[in-house]
């Protein structure tokens, strides 16, 4: 049975609080070689890696895929899945449209103008896992907010299946969400092509979307050549429980995240030891083996599951703050007393009626979230990730005359006399 740990036991909780992205040396060096090869050989290298890892018969011509017409795309998936994806798109659209901001413009009394200009990226690459576990929901999470922000060119890259086809649900989701281009390429080689460009795939300004360790390390290494949304590690959840919690709901959330990845971290924290004991019993029994991915679940529960007893609210909040979980589930009697006190989480799910899975699909919020403690300094994917801002200043003559001496003095103090001269010239002219 999973041990119940004390919130003050630093050694026992080291695995819960361990954060940061640190790919194995073999991954780092292999990814660097792939990126360099694609940068130098372009399409030829991209096709070579696609043949090696995904589709043995890949050709330069087969990398770019034409998107089907809407009516054809509709026939590719079962009606209930199409309806579910439509609902997801509608809710994600509504949630992200509310995040839009426009230009701000201000004039002071002397006529000086200052503004913040909002401009969408010209091109964004959305990486969508599509091999053994195709994720059409990730198409929605990446493409919809990009289009809402006004990105003109949204490129989807997804690995082909072994027979060379693209998963039908991914095709449908691309059409549904208005993707502009689709490429049958995955892994670090796809990230390289998006970042550096090839003859057939024009480079993008930013790459977003989840991926495995190879994809994530590739995103880390191309950052600076283009933007990225973040470094997404294995899934995480922290469930906050109390005496009123339903133990099967708490255990269910832990198991749900455990089935994502053998490196997932799943935890529950409570001031009530009794609920943790009941959750531990469920995780140790047949309830935990009900998942079709029970082998992965068992590996997570054996080494990466934590049940934490907090003696008071301060200790409980410290666990949340130090873990900074990707998903935070509040399954307590009065969750809204806790919400204002939480500063670090990727997304918060409040109450018994809000499973984390709702956020994965149809709640409307984005499921591309910070992991590995990155919620300390970053946010989940949002509309603002698809545009940049530029400041604009227009001095009035009166402002320039009034500021010239101060501006020149500061510039000279920092050893920049040419800067100072630009101020003095204007003061003399006015």
PDB file of C-alpha atoms in Angstrom, residues 27 40 49 81 84 117 121 181 259 304 337 344 357 372 404 419:
ATOM      1  CA  UNK A  27      18.522  12.427 -25.855  1.00  0.00           C
ATOM      2  CA  UNK A  40      21.756  21.391 -43.366  1.00  0.00           C
ATOM      3  CA  UNK A  49      14.079  10.396 -40.432  1.00  0.00           C
ATOM      4  CA  UNK A  81     -16.694  11.867 -32.121  1.00  0.00           C
ATOM      5  CA  UNK A  84     -17.630  15.932 -29.418  1.00  0.00           C
ATOM      6  CA  UNK A 117       0.385  47.702 -30.306  1.00  0.00           C
ATOM      7  CA  UNK A 121       2.572  36.075 -35.246  1.00  0.00           C
ATOM      8  CA  UNK A 181      -1.085  23.409 -43.761  1.00  0.00           C
ATOM      9  CA  UNK A 259      -2.291   6.365 -17.352  1.00  0.00           C
ATOM     10  CA  UNK A 304       5.725   8.277  -8.439  1.00  0.00           C
ATOM     11  CA  UNK A 337     -11.916  29.502   0.562  1.00  0.00           C
ATOM     12  CA  UNK A 344       1.126  28.239  -8.459  1.00  0.00           C
ATOM     13  CA  UNK A 357     -10.516  15.250 -17.956  1.00  0.00           C
ATOM     14  CA  UNK A 372       7.806  19.973 -13.757  1.00  0.00           C
ATOM     15  CA  UNK A 404      16.420  66.703 -22.970  1.00  0.00           C
ATOM     16  CA  UNK A 419      22.892  58.843 -26.875  1.00  0.00           C
TER      17      UNK A 419
END
